[in-house]
Coordinates of C-alpha atoms in Angstrom, one line a residue:
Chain A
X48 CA -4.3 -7.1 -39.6
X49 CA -1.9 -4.3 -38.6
X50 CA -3.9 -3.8 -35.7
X51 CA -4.5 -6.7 -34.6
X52 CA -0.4 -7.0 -34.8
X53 CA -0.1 -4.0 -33.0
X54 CA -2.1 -4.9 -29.7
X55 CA -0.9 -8.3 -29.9
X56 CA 2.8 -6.5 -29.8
X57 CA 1.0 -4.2 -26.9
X58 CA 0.1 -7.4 -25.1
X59 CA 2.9 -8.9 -25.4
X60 CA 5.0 -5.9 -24.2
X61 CA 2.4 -5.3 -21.1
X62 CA 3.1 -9.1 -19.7
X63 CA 6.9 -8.9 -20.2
X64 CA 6.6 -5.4 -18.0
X65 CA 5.0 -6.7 -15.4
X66 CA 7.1 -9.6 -15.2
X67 CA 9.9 -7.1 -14.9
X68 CA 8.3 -5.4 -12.2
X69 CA 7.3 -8.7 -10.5
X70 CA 10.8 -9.4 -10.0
X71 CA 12.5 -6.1 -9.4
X72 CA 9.8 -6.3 -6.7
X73 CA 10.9 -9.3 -5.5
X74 CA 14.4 -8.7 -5.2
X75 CA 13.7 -5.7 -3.1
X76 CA 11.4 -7.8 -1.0
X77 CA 14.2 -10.5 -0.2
X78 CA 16.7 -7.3 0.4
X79 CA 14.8 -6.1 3.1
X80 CA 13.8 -9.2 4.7
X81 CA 17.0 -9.0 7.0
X82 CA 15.3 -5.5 8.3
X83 CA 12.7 -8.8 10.0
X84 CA 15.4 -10.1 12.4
X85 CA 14.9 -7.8 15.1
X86 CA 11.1 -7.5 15.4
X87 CA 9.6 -11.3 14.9
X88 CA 6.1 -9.5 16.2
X89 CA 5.8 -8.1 13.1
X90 CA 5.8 -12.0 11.1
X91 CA 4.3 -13.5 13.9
X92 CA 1.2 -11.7 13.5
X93 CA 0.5 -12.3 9.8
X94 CA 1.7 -16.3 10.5
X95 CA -1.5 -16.1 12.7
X96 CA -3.6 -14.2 9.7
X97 CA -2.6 -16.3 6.8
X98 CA -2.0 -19.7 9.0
X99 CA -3.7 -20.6 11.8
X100 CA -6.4 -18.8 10.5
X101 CA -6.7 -21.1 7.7
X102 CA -6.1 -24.1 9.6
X103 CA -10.5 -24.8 9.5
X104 CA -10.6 -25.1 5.9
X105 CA -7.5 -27.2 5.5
X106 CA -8.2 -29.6 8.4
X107 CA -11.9 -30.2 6.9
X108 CA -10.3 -30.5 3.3
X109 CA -7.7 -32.4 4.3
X110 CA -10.4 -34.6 6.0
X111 CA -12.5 -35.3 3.5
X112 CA -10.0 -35.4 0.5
X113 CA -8.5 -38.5 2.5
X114 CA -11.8 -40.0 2.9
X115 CA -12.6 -40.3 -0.6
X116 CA -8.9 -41.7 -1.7
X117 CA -10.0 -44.1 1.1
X118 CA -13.5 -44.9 -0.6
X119 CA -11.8 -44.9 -4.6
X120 CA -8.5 -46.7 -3.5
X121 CA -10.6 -48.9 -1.9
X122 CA -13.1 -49.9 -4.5
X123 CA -10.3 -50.4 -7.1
X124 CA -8.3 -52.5 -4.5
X125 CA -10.2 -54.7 -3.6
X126 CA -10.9 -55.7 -7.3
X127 CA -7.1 -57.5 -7.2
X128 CA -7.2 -58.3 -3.5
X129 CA -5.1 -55.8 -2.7
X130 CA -6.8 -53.9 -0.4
X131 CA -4.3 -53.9 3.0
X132 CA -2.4 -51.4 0.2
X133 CA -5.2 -48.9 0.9
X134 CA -2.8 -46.9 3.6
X135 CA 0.4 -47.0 0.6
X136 CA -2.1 -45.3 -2.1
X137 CA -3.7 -42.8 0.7
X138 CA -0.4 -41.8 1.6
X139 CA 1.7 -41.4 -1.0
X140 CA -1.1 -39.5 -3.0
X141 CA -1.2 -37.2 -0.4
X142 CA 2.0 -37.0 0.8
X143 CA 3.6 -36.9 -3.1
X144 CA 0.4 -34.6 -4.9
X145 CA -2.5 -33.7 -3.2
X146 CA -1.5 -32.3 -0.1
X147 CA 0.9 -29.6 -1.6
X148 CA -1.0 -28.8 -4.8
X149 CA -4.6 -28.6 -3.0
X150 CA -3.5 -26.9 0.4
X151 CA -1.5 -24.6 -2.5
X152 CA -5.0 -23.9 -4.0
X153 CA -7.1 -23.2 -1.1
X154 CA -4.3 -21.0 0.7
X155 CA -4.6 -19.0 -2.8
X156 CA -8.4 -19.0 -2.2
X157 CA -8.4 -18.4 1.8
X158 CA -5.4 -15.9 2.4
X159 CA -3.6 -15.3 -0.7
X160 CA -6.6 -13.0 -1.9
X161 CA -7.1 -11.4 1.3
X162 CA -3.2 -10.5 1.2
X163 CA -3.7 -9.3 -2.1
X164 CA -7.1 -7.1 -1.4
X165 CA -5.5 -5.7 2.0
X166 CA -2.7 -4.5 0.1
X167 CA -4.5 -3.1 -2.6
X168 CA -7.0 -1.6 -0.3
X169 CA -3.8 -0.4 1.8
X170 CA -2.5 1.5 -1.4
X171 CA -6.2 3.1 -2.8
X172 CA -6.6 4.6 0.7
X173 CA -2.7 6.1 0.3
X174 CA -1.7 3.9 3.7
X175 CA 1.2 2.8 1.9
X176 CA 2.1 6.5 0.3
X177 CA 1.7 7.8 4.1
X178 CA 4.4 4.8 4.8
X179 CA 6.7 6.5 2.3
X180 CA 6.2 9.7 3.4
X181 CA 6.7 8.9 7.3
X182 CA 10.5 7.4 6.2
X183 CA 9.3 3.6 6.2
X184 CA 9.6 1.6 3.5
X185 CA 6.5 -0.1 2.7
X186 CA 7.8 -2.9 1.0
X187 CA 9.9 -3.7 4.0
X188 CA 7.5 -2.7 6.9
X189 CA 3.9 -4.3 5.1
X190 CA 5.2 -6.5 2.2
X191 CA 8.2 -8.3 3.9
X192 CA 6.3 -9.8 6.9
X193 CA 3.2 -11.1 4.7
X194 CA 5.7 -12.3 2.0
X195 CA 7.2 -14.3 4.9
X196 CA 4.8 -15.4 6.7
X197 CA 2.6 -17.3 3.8
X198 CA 6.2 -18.7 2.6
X199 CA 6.8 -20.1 6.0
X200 CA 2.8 -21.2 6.5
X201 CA 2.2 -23.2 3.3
X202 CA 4.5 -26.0 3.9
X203 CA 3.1 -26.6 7.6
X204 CA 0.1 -26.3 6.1
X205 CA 0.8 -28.6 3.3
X206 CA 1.8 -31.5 6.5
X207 CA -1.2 -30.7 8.4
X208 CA -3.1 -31.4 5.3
X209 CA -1.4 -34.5 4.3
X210 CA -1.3 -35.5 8.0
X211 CA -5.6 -35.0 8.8
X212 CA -5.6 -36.5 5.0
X213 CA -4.2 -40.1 6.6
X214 CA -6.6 -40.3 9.0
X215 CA -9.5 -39.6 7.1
X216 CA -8.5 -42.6 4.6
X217 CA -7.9 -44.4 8.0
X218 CA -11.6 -44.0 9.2
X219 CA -12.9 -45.2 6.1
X220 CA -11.2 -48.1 5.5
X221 CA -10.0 -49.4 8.4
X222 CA -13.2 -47.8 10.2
X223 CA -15.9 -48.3 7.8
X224 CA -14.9 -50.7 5.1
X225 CA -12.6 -53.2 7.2
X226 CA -9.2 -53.3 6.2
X227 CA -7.3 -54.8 8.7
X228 CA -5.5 -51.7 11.0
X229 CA -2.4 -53.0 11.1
X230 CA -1.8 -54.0 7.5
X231 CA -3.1 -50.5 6.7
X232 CA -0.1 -48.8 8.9
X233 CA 2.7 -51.4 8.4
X234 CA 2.3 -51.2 4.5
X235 CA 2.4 -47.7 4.3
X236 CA 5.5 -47.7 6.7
X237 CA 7.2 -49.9 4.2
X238 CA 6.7 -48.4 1.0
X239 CA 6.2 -44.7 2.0
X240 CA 10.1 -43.5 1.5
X241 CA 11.3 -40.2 3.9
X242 CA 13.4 -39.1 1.1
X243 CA 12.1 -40.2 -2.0
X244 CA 8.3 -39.2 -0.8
X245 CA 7.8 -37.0 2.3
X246 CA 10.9 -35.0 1.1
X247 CA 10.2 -34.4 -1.8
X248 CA 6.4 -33.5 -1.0
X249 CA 8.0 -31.0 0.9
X250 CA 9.9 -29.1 -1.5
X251 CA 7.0 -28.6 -3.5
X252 CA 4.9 -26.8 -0.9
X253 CA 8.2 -24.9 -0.6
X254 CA 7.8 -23.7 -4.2
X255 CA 4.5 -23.7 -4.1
X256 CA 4.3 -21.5 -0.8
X257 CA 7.2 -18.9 -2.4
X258 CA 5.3 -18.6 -6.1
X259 CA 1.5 -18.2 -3.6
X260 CA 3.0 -15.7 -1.4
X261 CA 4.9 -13.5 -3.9
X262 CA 1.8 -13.9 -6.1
X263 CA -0.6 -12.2 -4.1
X264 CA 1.8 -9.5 -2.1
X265 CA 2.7 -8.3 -5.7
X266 CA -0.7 -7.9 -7.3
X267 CA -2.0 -6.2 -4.2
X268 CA 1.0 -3.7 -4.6
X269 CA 0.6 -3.6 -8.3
X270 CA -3.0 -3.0 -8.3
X271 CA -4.3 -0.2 -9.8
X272 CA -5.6 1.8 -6.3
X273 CA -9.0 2.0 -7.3
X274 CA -12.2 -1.1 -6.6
X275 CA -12.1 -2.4 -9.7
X276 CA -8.3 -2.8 -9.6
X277 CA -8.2 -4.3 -6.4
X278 CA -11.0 -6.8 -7.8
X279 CA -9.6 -7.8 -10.4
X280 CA -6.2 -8.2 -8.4
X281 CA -7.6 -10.3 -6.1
X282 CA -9.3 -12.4 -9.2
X283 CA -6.0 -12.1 -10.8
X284 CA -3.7 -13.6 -7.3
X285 CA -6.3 -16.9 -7.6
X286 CA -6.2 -17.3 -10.8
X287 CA -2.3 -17.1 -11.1
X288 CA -1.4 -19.1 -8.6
X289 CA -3.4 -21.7 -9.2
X290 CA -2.0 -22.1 -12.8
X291 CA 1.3 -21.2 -11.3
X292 CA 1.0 -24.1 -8.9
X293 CA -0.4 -26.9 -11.6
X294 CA 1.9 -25.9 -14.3
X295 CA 4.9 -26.2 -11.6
X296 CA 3.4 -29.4 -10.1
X297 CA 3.7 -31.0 -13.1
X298 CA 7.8 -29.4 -13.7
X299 CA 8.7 -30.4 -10.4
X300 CA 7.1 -34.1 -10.5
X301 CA 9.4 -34.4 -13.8
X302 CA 12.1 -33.7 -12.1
X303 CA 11.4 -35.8 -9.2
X304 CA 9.7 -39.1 -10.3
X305 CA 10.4 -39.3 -14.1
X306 CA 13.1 -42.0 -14.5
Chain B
X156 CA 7.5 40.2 0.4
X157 CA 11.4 41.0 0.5
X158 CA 12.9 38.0 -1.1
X159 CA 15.1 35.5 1.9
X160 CA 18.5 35.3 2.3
X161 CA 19.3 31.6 1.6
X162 CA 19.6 30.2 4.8
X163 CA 16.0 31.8 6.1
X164 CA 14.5 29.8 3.1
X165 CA 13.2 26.5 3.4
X166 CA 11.9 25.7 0.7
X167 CA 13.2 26.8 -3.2
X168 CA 11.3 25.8 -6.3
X169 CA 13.1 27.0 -9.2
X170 CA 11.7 27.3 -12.6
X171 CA 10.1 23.5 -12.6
X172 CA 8.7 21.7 -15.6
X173 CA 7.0 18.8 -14.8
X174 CA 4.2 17.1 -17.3
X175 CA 2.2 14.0 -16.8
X176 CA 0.8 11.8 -19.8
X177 CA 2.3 14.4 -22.0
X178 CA 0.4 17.1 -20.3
X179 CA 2.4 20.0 -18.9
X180 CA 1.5 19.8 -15.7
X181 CA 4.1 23.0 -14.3
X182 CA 5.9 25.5 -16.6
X183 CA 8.5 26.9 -15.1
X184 CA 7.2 27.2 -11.2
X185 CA 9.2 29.5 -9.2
X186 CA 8.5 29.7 -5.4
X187 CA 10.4 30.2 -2.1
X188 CA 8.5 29.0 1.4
X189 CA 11.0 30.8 4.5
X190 CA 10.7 29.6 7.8
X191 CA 8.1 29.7 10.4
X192 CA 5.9 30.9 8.0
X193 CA 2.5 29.3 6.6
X194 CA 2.7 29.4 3.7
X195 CA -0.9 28.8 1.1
X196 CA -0.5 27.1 -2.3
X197 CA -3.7 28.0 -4.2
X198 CA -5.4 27.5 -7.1
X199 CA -8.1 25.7 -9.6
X200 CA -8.6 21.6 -9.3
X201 CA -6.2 20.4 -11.7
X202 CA -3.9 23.2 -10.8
X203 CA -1.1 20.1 -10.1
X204 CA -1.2 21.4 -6.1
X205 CA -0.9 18.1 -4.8
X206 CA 1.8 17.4 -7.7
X207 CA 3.7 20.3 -6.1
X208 CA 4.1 18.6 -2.7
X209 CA 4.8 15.6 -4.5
X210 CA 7.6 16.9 -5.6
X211 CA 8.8 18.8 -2.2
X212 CA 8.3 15.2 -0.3
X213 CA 10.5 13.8 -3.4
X214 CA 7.6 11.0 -4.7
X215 CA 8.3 13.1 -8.2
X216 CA 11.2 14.0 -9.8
X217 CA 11.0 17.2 -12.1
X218 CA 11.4 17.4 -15.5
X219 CA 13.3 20.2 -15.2
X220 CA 14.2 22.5 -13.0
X221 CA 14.9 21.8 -9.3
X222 CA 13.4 21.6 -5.6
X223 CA 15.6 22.7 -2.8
X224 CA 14.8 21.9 0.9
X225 CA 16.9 22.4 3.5
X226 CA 19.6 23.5 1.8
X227 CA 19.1 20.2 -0.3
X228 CA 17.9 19.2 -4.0
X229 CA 15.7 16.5 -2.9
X230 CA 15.7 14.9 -6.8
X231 CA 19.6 14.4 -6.5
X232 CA 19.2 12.4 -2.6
X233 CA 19.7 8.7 -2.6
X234 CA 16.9 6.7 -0.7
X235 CA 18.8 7.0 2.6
X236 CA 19.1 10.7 2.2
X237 CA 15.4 11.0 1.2
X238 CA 14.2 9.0 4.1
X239 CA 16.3 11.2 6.1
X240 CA 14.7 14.1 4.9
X241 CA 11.3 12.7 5.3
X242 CA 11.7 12.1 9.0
X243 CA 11.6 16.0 9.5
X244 CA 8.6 16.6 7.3
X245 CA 5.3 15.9 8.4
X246 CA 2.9 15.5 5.7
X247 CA -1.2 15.7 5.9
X248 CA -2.7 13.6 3.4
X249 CA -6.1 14.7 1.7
X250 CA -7.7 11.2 3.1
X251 CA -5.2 11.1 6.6
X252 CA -3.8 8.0 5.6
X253 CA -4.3 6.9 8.7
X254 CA -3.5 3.0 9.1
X255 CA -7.1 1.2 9.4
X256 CA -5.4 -1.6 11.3
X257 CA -3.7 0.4 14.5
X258 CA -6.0 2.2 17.1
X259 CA -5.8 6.0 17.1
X260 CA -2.8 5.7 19.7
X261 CA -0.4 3.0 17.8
X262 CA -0.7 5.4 14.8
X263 CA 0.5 8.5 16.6
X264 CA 3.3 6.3 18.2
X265 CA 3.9 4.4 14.5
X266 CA 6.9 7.1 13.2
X267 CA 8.1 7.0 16.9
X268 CA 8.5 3.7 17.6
X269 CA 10.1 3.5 13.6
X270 CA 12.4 5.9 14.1
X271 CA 13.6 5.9 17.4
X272 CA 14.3 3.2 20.0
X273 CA 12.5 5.4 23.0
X274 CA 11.1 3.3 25.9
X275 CA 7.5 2.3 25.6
X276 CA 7.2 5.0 28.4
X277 CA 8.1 7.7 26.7
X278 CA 6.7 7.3 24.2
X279 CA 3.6 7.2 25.8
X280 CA 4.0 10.5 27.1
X281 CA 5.2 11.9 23.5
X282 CA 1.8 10.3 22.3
X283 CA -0.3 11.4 25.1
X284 CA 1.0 15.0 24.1
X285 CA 0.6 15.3 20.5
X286 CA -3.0 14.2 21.3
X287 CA -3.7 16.8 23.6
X288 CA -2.4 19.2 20.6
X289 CA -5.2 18.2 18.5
X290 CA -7.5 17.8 21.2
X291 CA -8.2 14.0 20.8
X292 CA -6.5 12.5 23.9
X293 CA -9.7 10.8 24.8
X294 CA -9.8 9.0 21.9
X295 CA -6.5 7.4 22.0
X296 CA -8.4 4.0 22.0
X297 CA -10.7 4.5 19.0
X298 CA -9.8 3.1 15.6
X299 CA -9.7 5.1 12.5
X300 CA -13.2 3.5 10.8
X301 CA -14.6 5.0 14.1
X302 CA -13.4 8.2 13.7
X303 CA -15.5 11.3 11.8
X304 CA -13.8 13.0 9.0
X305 CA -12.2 15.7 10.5
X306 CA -11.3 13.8 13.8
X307 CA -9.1 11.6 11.3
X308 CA -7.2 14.4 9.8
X309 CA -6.7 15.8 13.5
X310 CA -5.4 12.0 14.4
X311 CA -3.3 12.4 11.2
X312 CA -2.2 15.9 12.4
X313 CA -1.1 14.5 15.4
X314 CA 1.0 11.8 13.6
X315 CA 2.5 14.4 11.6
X316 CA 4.3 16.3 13.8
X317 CA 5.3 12.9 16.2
X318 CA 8.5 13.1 15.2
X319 CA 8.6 17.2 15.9
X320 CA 9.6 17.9 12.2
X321 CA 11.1 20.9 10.2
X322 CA 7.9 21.2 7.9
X323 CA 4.2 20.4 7.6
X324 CA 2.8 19.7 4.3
X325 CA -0.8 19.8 4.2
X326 CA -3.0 18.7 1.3
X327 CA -6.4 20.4 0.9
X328 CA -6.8 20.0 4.9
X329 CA -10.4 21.5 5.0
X330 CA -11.9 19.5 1.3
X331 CA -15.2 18.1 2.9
X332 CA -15.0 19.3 6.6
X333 CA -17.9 20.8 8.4
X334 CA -17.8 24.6 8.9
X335 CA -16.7 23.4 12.8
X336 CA -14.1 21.0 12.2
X337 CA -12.9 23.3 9.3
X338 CA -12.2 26.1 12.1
X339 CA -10.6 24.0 14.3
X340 CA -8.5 22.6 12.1
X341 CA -7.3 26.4 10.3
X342 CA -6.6 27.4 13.9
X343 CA -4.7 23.9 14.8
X344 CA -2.5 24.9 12.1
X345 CA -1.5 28.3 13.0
X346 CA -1.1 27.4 16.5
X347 CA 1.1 24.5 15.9
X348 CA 3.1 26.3 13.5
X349 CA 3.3 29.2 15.8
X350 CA 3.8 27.1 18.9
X351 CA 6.2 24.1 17.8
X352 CA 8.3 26.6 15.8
X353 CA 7.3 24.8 12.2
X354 CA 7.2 26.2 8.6
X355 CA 3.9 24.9 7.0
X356 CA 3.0 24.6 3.4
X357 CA -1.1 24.2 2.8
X358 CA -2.3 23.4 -0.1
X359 CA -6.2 24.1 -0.8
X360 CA -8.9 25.7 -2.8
X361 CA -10.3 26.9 0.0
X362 CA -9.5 30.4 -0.3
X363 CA -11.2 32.1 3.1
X364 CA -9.8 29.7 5.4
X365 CA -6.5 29.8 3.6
X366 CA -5.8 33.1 3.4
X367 CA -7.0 33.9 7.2
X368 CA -4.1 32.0 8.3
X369 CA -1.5 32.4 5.8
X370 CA 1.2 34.7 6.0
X371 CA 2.2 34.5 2.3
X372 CA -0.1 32.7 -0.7
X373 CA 0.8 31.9 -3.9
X374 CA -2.0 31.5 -6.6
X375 CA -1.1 29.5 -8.8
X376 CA -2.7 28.8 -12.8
X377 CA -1.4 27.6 -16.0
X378 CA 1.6 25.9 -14.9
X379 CA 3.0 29.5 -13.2
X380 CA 2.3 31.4 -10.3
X381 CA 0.5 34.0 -11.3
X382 CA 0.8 35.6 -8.3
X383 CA 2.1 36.2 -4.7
X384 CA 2.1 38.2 -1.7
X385 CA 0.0 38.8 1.7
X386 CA -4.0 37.7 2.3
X387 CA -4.1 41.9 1.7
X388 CA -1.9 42.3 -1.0
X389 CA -4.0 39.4 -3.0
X390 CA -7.2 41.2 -2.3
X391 CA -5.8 44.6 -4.1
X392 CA -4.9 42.5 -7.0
X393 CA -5.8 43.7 -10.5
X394 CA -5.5 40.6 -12.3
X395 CA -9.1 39.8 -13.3
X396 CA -7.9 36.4 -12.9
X397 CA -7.0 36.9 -9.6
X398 CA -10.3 39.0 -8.5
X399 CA -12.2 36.0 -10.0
X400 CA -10.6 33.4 -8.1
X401 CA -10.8 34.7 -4.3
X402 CA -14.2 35.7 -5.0
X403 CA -15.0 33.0 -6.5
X404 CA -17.2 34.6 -9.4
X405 CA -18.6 31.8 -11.6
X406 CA -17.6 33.2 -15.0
X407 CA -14.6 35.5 -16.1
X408 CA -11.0 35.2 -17.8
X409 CA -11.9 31.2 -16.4
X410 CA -14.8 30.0 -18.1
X411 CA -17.6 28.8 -16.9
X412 CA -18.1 27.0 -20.1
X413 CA -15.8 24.5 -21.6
X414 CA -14.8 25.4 -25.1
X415 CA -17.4 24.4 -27.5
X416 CA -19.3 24.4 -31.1
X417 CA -21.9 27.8 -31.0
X418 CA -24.9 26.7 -28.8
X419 CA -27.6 27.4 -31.9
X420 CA -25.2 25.9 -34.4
X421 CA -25.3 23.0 -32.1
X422 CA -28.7 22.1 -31.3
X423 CA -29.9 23.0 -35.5
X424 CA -26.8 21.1 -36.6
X425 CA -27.6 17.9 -34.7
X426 CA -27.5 13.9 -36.2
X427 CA -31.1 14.5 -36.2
X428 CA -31.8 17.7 -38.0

């Protein structure tokens, strides 16, 4: 019983610790993003490693995602009629849900856990000590750009998404099941809102993008520096975020569409 | 050895305690590297040599005690201080650190073209020349997975001194080298010290290659140094400690085995018997 108290109390202490230290972290991350300002290069080149080289899987996600809200909206339309509404549902559940949260999840998957396993690998090999020791500060010099750059990348991704995600409903209802083309764009002109909808999508791939990218630069510069520590970082940075993201989808649609 | 005025001494470690996990790691380490010199750190694995130049490049803080270089306790300096001090102290990692994602040539330039706003051109030339140094200016275009083990710690070599610094610290620089790239690299760094007017500290269990090029050695066990002077002085020694360890003789006041039970008491006193 005592024991069991005892490494629940452990536990309990271990995860309010690293909390600590994901946040001290943090706030010396933001502190030395200014130090960015005068050498772009350095952010431009992981905006090309975390987003245009994810761009394949999003597009094809983004694709296929929108075909099969075509296909189900569809079905269930057409039951009442309604089916010139196909383009409203499409676009709002991608625009509103599914384009933040699942771009969100597959950045985790595609380049939040190579972030974290370059950094970890980065730290094992003493790359980052050797930083330290050569007068730059790692966290400024490594972290800061990746940090960044996946902030800055998940909400263009999140559009793209959303945006390929339209067109593949388009193809298979309009294309494919014959809704009529211009009901399909007219009706989701009318009841797709800029601010109540496409805004608001946006500021969650905001969040979304901030909680991804500071999940995976921190456990890659938490990890343990040995191959089981960097696994189970890398693990860890999918993992996290995706609960991360759900648990804050479901916060930030509260906030946002509960009357 | 007649003891340094203060400003001929670069380095001053006086009486440091430092312990890990609980574990005394140093108890009460006393040592003074001067300039220009090489000076060899030596002793057991385990012996907390890397955790000595730990401390000197300020990643630890002592327990007690204190680490002066340059004139400086490097435990008391603020981050910009310590950065400060880092830029004049080169430091050879055990695995050369090298950064896997820059060729051989942007690693060399890395601490220039952090440090210093030179022209592109220049530092070219700077990087062209630290090459030369450690012989690897044709492989300015390789990248580090490309490189063999004791190319790497020459490219790292080469990185070190880029910013032409005060002091060299070099961690067990010949661990795992062949017996040629271990003899280039003992001569690399008596030449550079000699030649770019450095002080160096190395740090290895290597005790041939050590003590050929080092001017003073300190052997270090037990938290202590338990003792100091020239390659010749070290070789008169009467400590049997000292005998055993630069002849390496497998058993003596070091065990060769680790405290246990009586072997027949042992093997007749067994879960099976």
């Amino acid at each position: 019983m005592n024991d069991g108290l005892a490494a629940l109390g452990r536990w309990g202490l271990g995860v309010f610790q690293r909390l600590g230290r994901g946040h001290l972290f943090l706030a010396h991350v933001l502190a030395g993003l200014p130090t960015l300002l005068p050498r772009p290069g350095l952010v431009i080149a992981q905006l090309h490693a975390v987003g245009v080289l994810s761009l394949v899987i999003i597009v094809v996600s983004g694709l296929f995602v929108g075909m099969v809200l075509g296909l189900q909206g569809y079905n269930t339309l057409v039951d009442f009629g309604a089916e010139e509404s196909l383009g409203v549902v499409v676009a709002l559940s991608l625009v509103r849900e599914l384009g933040p949260v699942v771009s969100a999840l597959l950045f985790a998957g595609r380049a939040g856990s190579a972030l974290t396993a370059e950094i970890g690998l980065m730290k094992a090999t003493e790359q980052l000590a050797g930083m330290e020791m050569m007068a730059v500060d790692p966290l400024q010099r490594v972290i800061g750009p990746r940090f960044l750059a996946g902030f800055l990348a998940m909400p263009l991704l999140a559009a793209i998404f959303s945006a390929v995600g339209v067109f593949g409903g388009y193809f298979v209802g309009v294309g494919l099941l014959g809704v009529d083309d211009g009901a399909f764009w007219s009706q989701m002109q009318a009841k797709v809102d800029l601010h109540e909808d496409v805004y608001n999508g946006v500021i969650k791939s905001v969040v979304f993008g901030f909680v991804a990218a500071w999940i995976a630069v921190f456990e890659g510069y938490d990890a343990p520096p040995t191959a089981e520590g960097v696994s189970r970082a890398t693990t860890r940075t999918v993992v996290h975020t995706a609960l991360a993201v759900l648990g804050l989808d479901f916060v930030l649609t509260a906030l946002m569409f509960g009357e | 050895m007649t003891p340094g005025t203060s400003d001929d001494v670069l380095i001053r470690v006086e009486g440091v305690h430092f312990a890990r996990a609980g574990r005394p790691v140093f108890d009460g380490l006393d040592l003074t590297v001067r300039r220009g010199r090489v000076v060899a750190i030596m002793g057991p694995s385990g012996t907390g040599k890397t955790t000595l130049l730990r401390l000197i490049g300020g990643q630890l803080r002592p327990d007690r005690g204190r680490v002066m270089v340059d004139g400086q306790e490097v435990a008391r300096l603020g981050r910009g201080d310590l950065f400060r001090l880092r830029e004049r102290m080169g430091v050879l990692f055990q695995s050369g650190a090298l950064l896997t994602d820059l060729s051989v040539y942007d690693n060399v330039a890395f601490p220039l073209r952090e440090h210093t706003d030179l022209p592109e051109a220049l530092i070219r030339d700077l990087v062209l020349m630290k090459l030369e140094s450690v012989g690897l200016r044709g492989a300015r275009d390789l990248m580090p997975a490309e490189l063999s083990g004791g190319m790497a710690r020459r490219v790292a070599l080469a990185r070190a001194i880029a910013l032409d610094p005060l002091l060299v610290l070099y961690d067990e620089p010949f661990t795992g080298q062949d017996p040629i790239s271990m003899g280039v690299l003992v001569r690399l760094i008596r030449r550079l010290n000699d030649a770019m007017g450095l002080t160096s500290v190395v740090v290895s269990h290597d005790v041939e290659e050590t003590a050929a090029i080092a001017d003073d050695i300190y052997v270090i066990s037990g938290g202590k140094v338990v003792e100091q002077g020239s390659r010749d002085e070290l070789a008169a020694s009467t400590s049997p400690w000292v005998r055993q360890f630069m002849r390496g003789e497998p058993d003596g006041p070091v065990p060769f085995h680790y405290p246990a039970p009586d072997l027949a008491d042992d093997l007749l006193g067994g879960e099976g018997a």
